[in-house]
Short mmCIF file of C-alpha atoms and ligand atoms in Angstrom, two decimals:
data_model
loop_
_atom_site.label_atom_id
_atom_site.label_comp_id
_atom_site.label_asym_id
_atom_site.label_seq_id
_atom_site.Cartn_x
_atom_site.Cartn_y
_atom_site.Cartn_z
CA MET A 1 213.29 60.18 -74.70
CA LYS A 2 209.17 60.62 -73.52
CA ILE A 3 207.49 63.91 -72.97
CA LEU A 4 204.17 64.28 -71.61
CA VAL A 5 202.16 67.54 -72.42
CA VAL A 6 199.61 68.06 -70.17
CA GLY A 7 196.25 69.78 -71.81
CA GLY A 8 194.15 69.45 -74.56
CA GLY A 9 193.94 73.00 -76.08
CA GLY A 10 195.26 74.59 -79.41
CA ARG A 11 198.21 75.74 -77.11
CA GLU A 12 199.36 72.21 -76.01
CA HIS A 13 198.74 71.32 -79.92
CA ALA A 14 201.08 73.62 -80.86
CA LEU A 15 203.25 72.54 -78.15
CA ALA A 16 203.47 68.90 -79.12
CA TRP A 17 203.42 69.64 -82.47
CA LYS A 18 206.98 71.79 -82.16
CA LEU A 19 208.37 69.21 -79.80
CA ALA A 20 207.74 66.30 -82.10
CA GLY A 21 209.45 68.14 -84.67
CA ASP A 22 212.51 68.32 -82.26
CA SER A 23 215.93 66.73 -83.75
CA ALA A 24 215.87 64.30 -80.79
CA ARG A 25 213.00 62.71 -82.21
CA PRO A 26 211.31 62.44 -78.59
CA GLU A 27 208.12 60.64 -78.30
CA ILE A 28 205.33 62.81 -77.03
CA PHE A 29 202.04 62.22 -75.08
CA CYS A 30 198.86 64.53 -74.67
CA ALA A 31 196.71 64.09 -71.40
CA PRO A 32 194.14 64.38 -72.91
CA GLY A 33 195.09 66.10 -75.99
CA ASN A 34 192.22 66.36 -78.96
CA ALA A 35 192.02 65.04 -82.34
CA GLY A 36 195.01 67.40 -83.48
CA THR A 37 197.05 65.82 -81.28
CA VAL A 38 196.76 62.22 -82.65
CA ASN A 39 198.96 63.10 -85.61
CA VAL A 40 202.26 64.24 -83.64
CA ALA A 41 201.55 62.03 -80.17
CA THR A 42 199.85 59.25 -78.06
CA ASN A 43 196.76 60.82 -76.36
CA LEU A 44 195.92 59.74 -72.84
CA PRO A 45 192.46 59.39 -71.65
CA VAL A 46 193.67 61.50 -68.31
CA SER A 47 192.31 64.82 -67.37
CA ALA A 48 194.83 67.79 -67.65
CA GLU A 49 193.30 68.80 -63.66
CA ASP A 50 193.63 65.11 -62.39
CA VAL A 51 197.24 65.42 -60.91
CA PRO A 52 196.96 62.12 -59.11
CA ALA A 53 196.24 60.29 -62.03
CA LEU A 54 199.03 62.33 -64.37
CA LEU A 55 201.41 61.42 -61.69
CA ASP A 56 200.48 57.72 -61.79
CA TRP A 57 200.98 57.61 -65.23
CA ALA A 58 204.05 59.57 -65.09
CA ARG A 59 205.65 57.50 -62.04
CA ALA A 60 205.00 54.32 -64.55
CA ASN A 61 206.25 55.75 -67.89
CA ARG A 62 208.96 57.99 -66.68
CA PRO A 63 208.84 60.90 -68.90
CA GLU A 64 212.27 63.02 -69.29
CA LEU A 65 210.11 65.91 -69.45
CA THR A 66 206.18 67.08 -68.75
CA VAL A 67 205.15 70.49 -70.22
CA VAL A 68 202.29 71.75 -68.67
CA GLY A 69 199.90 73.89 -70.74
CA PRO A 70 196.93 75.18 -68.34
CA GLU A 71 197.11 76.84 -65.04
CA ALA A 72 194.80 74.85 -63.00
CA PRO A 73 197.41 72.10 -62.71
CA LEU A 74 200.22 74.67 -61.85
CA CYS A 75 198.08 76.42 -59.37
CA ALA A 76 197.36 73.10 -58.01
CA GLY A 77 200.80 71.82 -57.18
CA ILE A 78 201.47 69.57 -60.49
CA ALA A 79 205.22 70.89 -60.30
CA ASP A 80 205.91 70.40 -56.70
CA ALA A 81 204.42 66.75 -56.61
CA PHE A 82 206.06 65.84 -60.15
CA ALA A 83 209.57 67.12 -58.74
CA GLY A 84 209.10 65.09 -55.30
CA GLU A 85 209.22 62.44 -57.61
CA GLY A 86 212.16 63.03 -59.29
CA LEU A 87 210.56 64.00 -62.66
CA PRO A 88 211.24 67.00 -64.46
CA VAL A 89 208.64 69.52 -65.27
CA PHE A 90 208.25 72.36 -67.16
CA GLY A 91 206.03 74.83 -65.28
CA PRO A 92 206.43 76.68 -61.97
CA SER A 93 205.89 75.09 -58.38
CA ARG A 94 202.36 75.77 -56.64
CA ALA A 95 203.68 79.04 -54.79
CA GLY A 96 205.25 80.42 -58.49
CA ALA A 97 201.85 79.77 -59.91
CA ARG A 98 200.45 82.40 -57.66
CA ILE A 99 201.54 85.09 -59.80
CA GLU A 100 198.25 84.02 -62.21
CA GLY A 101 196.35 82.48 -59.10
CA SER A 102 195.88 85.46 -57.08
CA LYS A 103 195.66 89.01 -58.59
CA ALA A 104 196.53 90.54 -55.32
CA PHE A 105 199.64 88.39 -55.02
CA ALA A 106 200.64 89.60 -58.45
CA LYS A 107 200.31 93.18 -57.41
CA ALA A 108 201.68 92.76 -54.09
CA ILE A 109 204.91 91.25 -56.20
CA MET A 110 204.84 94.28 -58.35
CA GLN A 111 204.35 96.68 -56.00
CA ALA A 112 207.42 95.52 -54.26
CA ALA A 113 209.59 95.27 -57.05
CA ASN A 114 208.29 98.12 -58.56
CA VAL A 115 207.55 97.09 -61.70
CA PRO A 116 204.95 99.55 -63.65
CA THR A 117 201.78 98.32 -63.35
CA ALA A 118 198.20 100.13 -62.48
CA LYS A 119 197.93 101.82 -58.94
CA ALA A 120 195.60 99.01 -57.38
CA ARG A 121 194.08 98.39 -53.53
CA THR A 122 192.79 95.04 -52.38
CA PHE A 123 189.50 94.65 -50.76
CA THR A 124 187.72 91.79 -48.81
CA ASP A 125 185.00 94.08 -47.45
CA SER A 126 182.54 95.22 -50.44
CA ALA A 127 181.41 98.23 -48.06
CA ALA A 128 184.89 99.26 -48.28
CA ALA A 129 185.67 98.68 -51.54
CA LEU A 130 182.31 100.48 -52.46
CA SER A 131 183.40 103.78 -50.51
CA HIS A 132 187.35 103.41 -51.86
CA LEU A 133 185.16 103.28 -55.59
CA ARG A 134 182.36 106.37 -54.60
CA GLU A 135 185.66 108.42 -53.96
CA ARG A 136 187.85 107.44 -56.83
CA GLY A 137 185.25 107.36 -59.55
CA ALA A 138 185.42 105.84 -63.00
CA PRO A 139 186.77 104.53 -65.29
CA VAL A 140 187.80 102.10 -62.99
CA VAL A 141 189.04 98.67 -63.44
CA VAL A 142 187.59 95.83 -61.04
CA LYS A 143 189.06 92.51 -60.61
CA ALA A 144 188.17 88.99 -58.76
CA ASP A 145 191.39 87.81 -57.07
CA GLY A 146 191.44 84.40 -57.93
CA LEU A 147 191.51 82.34 -61.34
CA ALA A 148 187.77 83.19 -62.50
CA ALA A 149 188.16 81.46 -66.22
CA GLY A 150 188.93 85.11 -67.71
CA LYS A 151 185.68 86.24 -66.93
CA GLY A 152 186.70 87.85 -63.58
CA VAL A 153 187.77 91.65 -64.88
CA PHE A 154 185.81 94.40 -65.28
CA VAL A 155 186.43 97.31 -67.34
CA CYS A 156 183.88 99.84 -65.95
CA ARG A 157 183.45 103.25 -67.86
CA GLU A 158 180.51 104.32 -65.20
CA LEU A 159 181.23 104.02 -61.48
CA ALA A 160 177.45 101.79 -61.36
CA GLU A 161 178.99 99.18 -63.19
CA ALA A 162 181.83 99.27 -60.44
CA GLU A 163 179.56 98.87 -58.08
CA ALA A 164 177.66 96.18 -59.63
CA ALA A 165 181.16 94.07 -60.21
CA VAL A 166 181.93 94.57 -56.57
CA LYS A 167 178.43 92.94 -55.50
CA THR A 168 178.94 90.17 -58.25
CA VAL A 169 182.24 89.22 -56.94
CA LEU A 170 182.38 89.74 -52.96
CA ASP A 171 178.43 89.50 -52.07
CA ASP A 172 177.20 87.19 -54.63
CA ARG A 173 180.20 85.07 -54.93
CA CYS A 174 179.67 84.44 -58.51
CA PHE A 175 183.28 83.15 -58.71
CA GLY A 176 183.02 81.28 -55.40
CA GLU A 177 186.65 81.61 -53.25
CA ALA A 178 188.07 83.29 -56.20
CA GLY A 179 186.18 85.79 -55.30
CA GLY A 180 186.90 85.86 -51.78
CA SER A 181 188.91 89.30 -52.32
CA LEU A 182 189.15 91.90 -55.33
CA LEU A 183 191.22 94.74 -56.86
CA VAL A 184 190.04 98.14 -57.80
CA GLU A 185 192.72 99.48 -59.93
CA ASP A 186 193.12 102.17 -62.38
CA PHE A 187 192.05 102.00 -65.99
CA LEU A 188 195.10 102.05 -68.60
CA ASP A 189 194.84 103.01 -71.81
CA GLY A 190 197.34 101.93 -74.31
CA GLU A 191 197.55 98.97 -76.73
CA GLU A 192 197.95 95.68 -75.84
CA ALA A 193 200.66 93.22 -76.25
CA SER A 194 201.87 89.72 -74.50
CA VAL A 195 205.49 88.81 -74.00
CA MET A 196 206.70 85.76 -72.59
CA ALA A 197 209.79 84.86 -70.93
CA LEU A 198 211.32 81.30 -70.22
CA THR A 199 213.29 81.18 -67.18
CA ASP A 200 215.07 78.40 -65.51
CA GLY A 201 215.29 80.09 -62.03
CA ARG A 202 218.59 81.98 -63.48
CA GLU A 203 218.62 82.91 -67.08
CA ILE A 204 216.05 84.73 -68.80
CA VAL A 205 214.99 84.34 -72.51
CA MET A 206 211.94 86.37 -73.86
CA LEU A 207 210.24 84.79 -76.87
CA ALA A 208 208.84 87.01 -79.87
CA SER A 209 205.82 89.02 -79.21
CA ALA A 210 202.53 88.63 -79.69
CA GLN A 211 199.05 90.43 -79.40
CA ASP A 212 195.70 88.70 -78.53
CA HIS A 213 192.12 89.25 -79.88
CA LYS A 214 189.97 89.16 -76.84
CA ARG A 215 186.68 89.87 -78.01
CA VAL A 216 184.66 87.99 -80.47
CA HIS A 217 183.35 90.30 -83.28
CA ASP A 218 185.54 92.37 -85.62
CA CYS A 219 186.78 95.70 -84.37
CA ASP A 220 187.14 94.28 -81.09
CA GLN A 221 183.40 94.56 -80.40
CA GLY A 222 181.52 91.91 -78.27
CA PRO A 223 181.87 89.81 -75.36
CA ASN A 224 185.33 88.67 -74.28
CA THR A 225 186.21 84.78 -75.33
CA GLY A 226 189.52 83.21 -74.60
CA GLY A 227 191.02 84.52 -77.63
CA MET A 228 189.78 84.74 -81.05
CA GLY A 229 193.43 85.06 -82.64
CA ALA A 230 197.04 86.13 -82.35
CA TYR A 231 199.96 87.27 -84.60
CA SER A 232 203.51 87.66 -83.84
CA PRO A 233 205.47 89.72 -83.79
CA ALA A 234 203.46 92.76 -82.36
CA PRO A 235 204.81 95.85 -83.82
CA VAL A 236 203.47 98.01 -80.93
CA VAL A 237 206.56 95.90 -79.16
CA THR A 238 208.86 98.07 -80.63
CA ALA A 239 212.71 97.45 -80.62
CA ASP A 240 213.25 100.10 -77.85
CA LEU A 241 210.94 98.33 -75.50
CA TRP A 242 213.07 94.83 -75.62
CA PRO A 243 215.31 96.02 -72.57
CA VAL A 244 212.95 98.07 -70.95
CA ILE A 245 210.60 95.20 -70.65
CA ARG A 246 213.28 92.94 -69.50
CA SER A 247 214.65 94.95 -66.82
CA LEU A 248 211.64 96.59 -65.61
CA VAL A 249 209.45 93.77 -65.97
CA PHE A 250 210.83 90.28 -65.89
CA GLU A 251 214.17 90.64 -63.79
CA PRO A 252 212.49 92.56 -61.15
CA VAL A 253 209.44 90.10 -60.38
CA LEU A 254 211.88 86.85 -60.61
CA ALA A 255 214.16 88.36 -58.59
CA GLU A 256 211.54 89.30 -56.08
CA LEU A 257 209.78 85.95 -55.99
CA ALA A 258 213.26 84.30 -55.41
CA ARG A 259 213.77 86.90 -52.47
CA ARG A 260 210.39 85.16 -51.07
CA GLY A 261 211.94 82.11 -51.45
CA ILE A 262 210.14 81.15 -54.70
CA VAL A 263 212.77 80.26 -57.64
CA TYR A 264 210.43 80.17 -61.07
CA ARG A 265 211.35 77.76 -63.64
CA GLY A 266 209.11 77.67 -66.87
CA VAL A 267 207.52 80.25 -68.67
CA LEU A 268 205.93 83.63 -67.36
CA TYR A 269 203.89 85.55 -69.58
CA ALA A 270 203.55 89.50 -69.24
CA GLY A 271 200.07 90.73 -70.26
CA LEU A 272 201.25 94.46 -71.01
CA MET A 273 199.03 97.59 -71.86
CA ILE A 274 201.55 99.77 -73.87
CA GLY A 275 200.51 103.62 -73.79
CA ALA A 276 202.19 107.02 -73.18
CA LYS A 277 204.06 105.66 -69.84
CA GLY A 278 205.51 102.82 -71.86
CA PRO A 279 204.56 99.07 -70.97
CA MET A 280 202.39 98.37 -67.84
CA VAL A 281 201.75 95.20 -66.81
CA LEU A 282 198.27 94.31 -66.76
CA GLU A 283 198.11 90.68 -65.14
CA PHE A 284 201.01 87.81 -65.24
CA ASN A 285 200.39 83.94 -66.31
CA CYS A 286 202.25 81.23 -65.37
CA ARG A 287 202.12 79.21 -68.28
CA PHE A 288 202.17 79.73 -72.15
CA GLY A 289 199.57 82.18 -73.33
CA ASP A 290 196.48 80.54 -75.87
CA PRO A 291 196.58 81.43 -78.87
CA GLU A 292 199.46 83.47 -78.51
CA THR A 293 202.08 80.20 -78.50
CA GLN A 294 200.11 79.12 -81.72
CA ALA A 295 201.34 81.95 -83.14
CA VAL A 296 204.81 82.25 -81.65
CA LEU A 297 206.16 78.49 -81.70
CA PRO A 298 206.07 78.15 -85.61
CA ARG A 299 208.56 81.28 -85.51
CA ILE A 300 211.20 78.91 -83.96
CA GLU A 301 213.87 77.84 -86.25
CA GLY A 302 214.99 74.47 -85.21
CA ASP A 303 214.44 72.97 -81.72
CA LEU A 304 212.69 74.09 -78.53
CA LEU A 305 213.32 71.37 -76.11
CA PRO A 306 216.86 71.99 -74.89
CA ALA A 307 215.32 75.32 -73.80
CA LEU A 308 212.24 73.63 -72.10
CA LEU A 309 214.93 71.09 -70.38
CA ALA A 310 216.86 73.61 -69.24
CA CYS A 311 214.16 75.52 -67.52
CA ALA A 312 213.03 72.05 -65.83
CA ASN A 313 216.29 71.12 -65.07
CA GLY A 314 216.61 74.44 -63.30
CA SER A 315 220.08 75.20 -65.47
CA GLY A 316 221.30 75.84 -68.51
CA LEU A 317 219.26 77.91 -70.62
CA THR A 318 221.37 80.60 -72.57
CA GLN A 319 220.06 83.01 -74.83
CA ASP A 320 221.11 81.56 -77.82
CA MET A 321 218.88 78.46 -77.35
CA LEU A 322 216.40 79.90 -79.69
CA ARG A 323 217.04 81.23 -82.90
CA TRP A 324 214.03 83.08 -84.65
CA ARG A 325 212.46 83.41 -88.23
CA ARG A 326 211.87 86.50 -89.79
CA ASP A 327 208.69 85.11 -91.28
CA ALA A 328 205.48 86.58 -89.27
CA CYS A 329 202.85 84.10 -87.76
CA VAL A 330 199.26 84.46 -87.73
CA CYS A 331 196.31 82.17 -86.07
CA VAL A 332 192.89 82.81 -86.96
CA VAL A 333 190.76 80.87 -84.14
CA MET A 334 187.51 79.26 -85.79
CA ALA A 335 184.90 79.05 -83.25
CA ALA A 336 181.73 76.82 -82.77
CA GLY A 337 178.33 78.92 -83.56
CA GLY A 338 177.21 80.56 -80.27
CA TYR A 339 180.97 80.77 -78.50
CA PRO A 340 181.33 82.53 -76.10
CA GLY A 341 177.83 81.59 -75.45
CA LYS A 342 176.38 78.04 -75.41
CA TYR A 343 177.35 76.44 -78.62
CA ALA A 344 176.88 72.96 -80.11
CA LYS A 345 179.63 70.15 -79.93
CA GLY A 346 179.73 67.06 -82.47
CA ASP A 347 179.56 68.88 -85.58
CA PRO A 348 181.38 66.97 -88.10
CA ILE A 349 184.94 69.13 -89.56
CA THR A 350 185.87 69.06 -93.28
CA GLY A 351 188.58 70.71 -95.01
CA LEU A 352 191.41 69.77 -92.95
CA GLU A 353 193.71 68.43 -94.94
CA ALA A 354 193.52 70.77 -97.55
CA ALA A 355 193.71 73.63 -94.90
CA ASP A 356 197.34 72.27 -93.76
CA SER A 357 198.31 71.76 -97.01
CA VAL A 358 197.94 75.89 -97.79
CA GLY A 359 201.76 76.78 -98.12
CA GLY A 360 203.15 77.83 -94.37
CA ALA A 361 199.73 76.63 -93.13
CA THR A 362 199.45 74.45 -89.79
CA VAL A 363 195.52 73.69 -88.45
CA PHE A 364 195.82 73.52 -84.70
CA HIS A 365 193.45 71.96 -83.03
CA ALA A 366 191.34 72.88 -79.75
CA GLY A 367 187.73 71.84 -79.02
CA THR A 368 188.12 68.83 -81.46
CA ALA A 369 187.55 64.96 -80.92
CA LEU A 370 187.39 61.97 -82.98
CA ALA A 371 183.88 60.47 -83.31
CA GLY A 372 183.88 57.12 -85.36
CA GLY A 373 186.90 58.09 -87.05
CA LYS A 374 186.17 61.42 -88.00
CA VAL A 375 186.76 65.11 -86.40
CA VAL A 376 184.36 66.70 -84.62
CA THR A 377 183.84 70.03 -82.84
CA ALA A 378 183.94 69.38 -79.13
CA GLY A 379 184.34 73.03 -77.45
CA GLY A 380 183.95 76.58 -77.80
CA ARG A 381 187.38 77.39 -80.14
CA VAL A 382 187.74 74.65 -82.33
CA LEU A 383 190.71 75.41 -84.47
CA GLY A 384 193.84 77.48 -84.76
CA VAL A 385 194.54 78.25 -88.19
CA THR A 386 197.61 79.28 -88.61
CA ALA A 387 200.25 80.29 -91.29
CA LEU A 388 203.65 81.83 -91.33
CA GLY A 389 204.38 84.30 -94.41
CA SER A 390 207.16 86.39 -95.54
CA GLY A 391 205.59 89.46 -93.78
CA MET A 392 202.20 89.90 -91.76
CA ALA A 393 200.71 90.31 -94.85
CA GLN A 394 201.31 87.26 -97.02
CA ALA A 395 200.93 85.31 -92.92
CA VAL A 396 197.13 86.87 -92.80
CA ALA A 397 196.36 86.09 -96.82
CA ARG A 398 197.55 82.40 -96.09
CA ALA A 399 196.00 81.97 -92.58
CA TYR A 400 192.42 83.25 -94.27
CA GLU A 401 192.94 80.95 -97.49
CA ALA A 402 193.04 77.99 -94.99
CA VAL A 403 190.42 78.78 -93.04
CA GLY A 404 187.83 79.23 -96.13
CA LEU A 405 188.83 75.42 -96.60
CA VAL A 406 187.72 74.33 -93.37
CA LYS A 407 184.07 74.14 -92.72
CA PHE A 408 181.77 72.90 -89.51
CA SER A 409 178.40 74.02 -88.95
CA GLY A 410 178.05 77.37 -87.20
CA ALA A 411 181.90 78.02 -87.51
CA HIS A 412 182.63 81.61 -86.96
CA PHE A 413 186.08 83.82 -86.92
CA ARG A 414 187.15 87.15 -86.98
CA LYS A 415 188.31 88.58 -90.31
CA ASP A 416 190.63 91.17 -88.80
CA ILE A 417 192.90 89.53 -86.85
CA ALA A 418 196.32 91.60 -86.86
CA HIS A 419 194.92 94.21 -87.86
CA ARG A 420 196.49 96.43 -85.14
CA ALA A 421 199.37 95.52 -87.05
CA PHE A 422 198.80 97.02 -90.62
CA ALA A 423 197.16 100.23 -88.70
CA ARG A 424 200.70 100.65 -87.25
CA GLU A 425 202.44 100.09 -90.74
CA ASN A 426 200.30 102.46 -92.46
CA LYS A 427 200.79 104.99 -89.84
CA GLY A 428 204.73 104.59 -90.49
CA GLY A 429 205.12 102.54 -87.12
CA ASN A 430 207.58 100.36 -86.21
CA ALA A 431 206.59 96.98 -87.79
P1 AMP B 1 193.84 90.61 -66.95
O1 AMP B 1 192.71 89.27 -66.92
O2 AMP B 1 193.99 91.31 -66.32
O3 AMP B 1 194.48 90.31 -68.43
O4 AMP B 1 192.44 91.33 -67.68
C1 AMP B 1 191.45 91.09 -68.58
C2 AMP B 1 191.40 92.09 -69.72
O5 AMP B 1 191.25 93.23 -69.30
C3 AMP B 1 193.36 92.47 -70.29
O6 AMP B 1 193.21 91.82 -71.12
C4 AMP B 1 192.33 94.09 -70.77
O7 AMP B 1 192.11 94.13 -72.07
C5 AMP B 1 191.75 94.59 -69.41
N1 AMP B 1 192.09 94.96 -68.21
C6 AMP B 1 192.36 94.61 -67.37
N2 AMP B 1 193.12 95.32 -66.44
C7 AMP B 1 193.36 96.70 -66.97
C8 AMP B 1 193.30 98.03 -66.82
N3 AMP B 1 194.05 98.31 -65.66
N4 AMP B 1 193.26 99.12 -67.77
C9 AMP B 1 192.17 98.72 -68.67
N5 AMP B 1 192.14 97.89 -68.95
C10 AMP B 1 192.30 96.39 -68.51
N1 LIG B 2 195.51 84.58 -74.56
C1 LIG B 2 195.52 85.02 -73.26
C2 LIG B 2 196.08 83.91 -72.01
O1 LIG B 2 196.41 83.07 -72.44
O2 LIG B 2 195.55 84.42 -71.10
#
């Protein structure tokens, strides 16, 4: 069986790694992959965003499954294009991917489905947005409507920051067409968590919870990044919240999409703020989270492939398809010097094999490439050093032991991944 994984980051390495270990022993291809995916897959020199070239390859090679990692090809309609050729694809149609591609659309779905989320208004006119802001005051959150590579959200403590954000998005069009409209929404307080759910358009199977670490420095200081680490499970998602998240978030959102003629298949990622009023949705993604996936997939005991195939085929997904280990998992991202600002590429990386041989550890590559047979840096987030442990403390210790063995010029990483899990344990919370 041939499987095509679209993408070349840490999430895709984790997906390719998990699928390569499946009992059906499939042959994995990655487009474009990275220096890590070559150990479990064949890399194809095709960009994840080049839908026509991906389709050409798939037409010629007929993969039984294509798993799409990033949002860009999904928003561009890769699932529709593949389905049109009878090629099974894990990931929603272009219409379904709008749940991530347009924050105004996502908000409209949530409002129609009564999903708990921050109150918001959508604007296309900056004068109207500014006068609304001045009436409501700060704190407030301003969000560009479209895809803005994680940079389109402004959490504003002061009114002046929010006014500047409106100008940046609507007047200066710093995000291009993604900033043709924006949302002004209430600031929510609480602790964030990520919960993903698989769906074949009928059944919903929730994955283990996780928590991302978006800021570059320890103690959540410094600028936002694509994610500096993740761990699973996230104790903030207590057992009593599971049925609530299913019935107040996933079920109504998927039903509202279906009511609009959109049968959503693939994975739906809910970014939640868990505060005094219970879980509220901050955002939806139409794909697996990165780096949450690196911390969630190693916790799956046995095969993932049957569940992904059921989603792609639009039927047959059942709750018992995924079995979970009790172990905790931690992924520590090692980034290139300067990231999330300007950073160098092409620096040699050493110690990868030693890191991989630490008990419970797996090094997922993100921004890496092969140069003359050697692994070198090729992106801002270079590696996701991941480890399972019998509890969070052991997983953290193993992950950092492995991190300590990897070297490249300018490498930096957070030293406090999973700190909120420990804070909760220390307070006697539900871990
Ligand atoms: P988003 O891309 O919508 O998840 O936003 C990025 C980040 O901005 C989130 O992970 C939160 O940390 C923060 N954020 C977004 N919306 C809100 C909100 N309404 N209140 C507080 N923080 C928010
Ligand atoms: N970790 C956040 C995301 O994947 O968007």
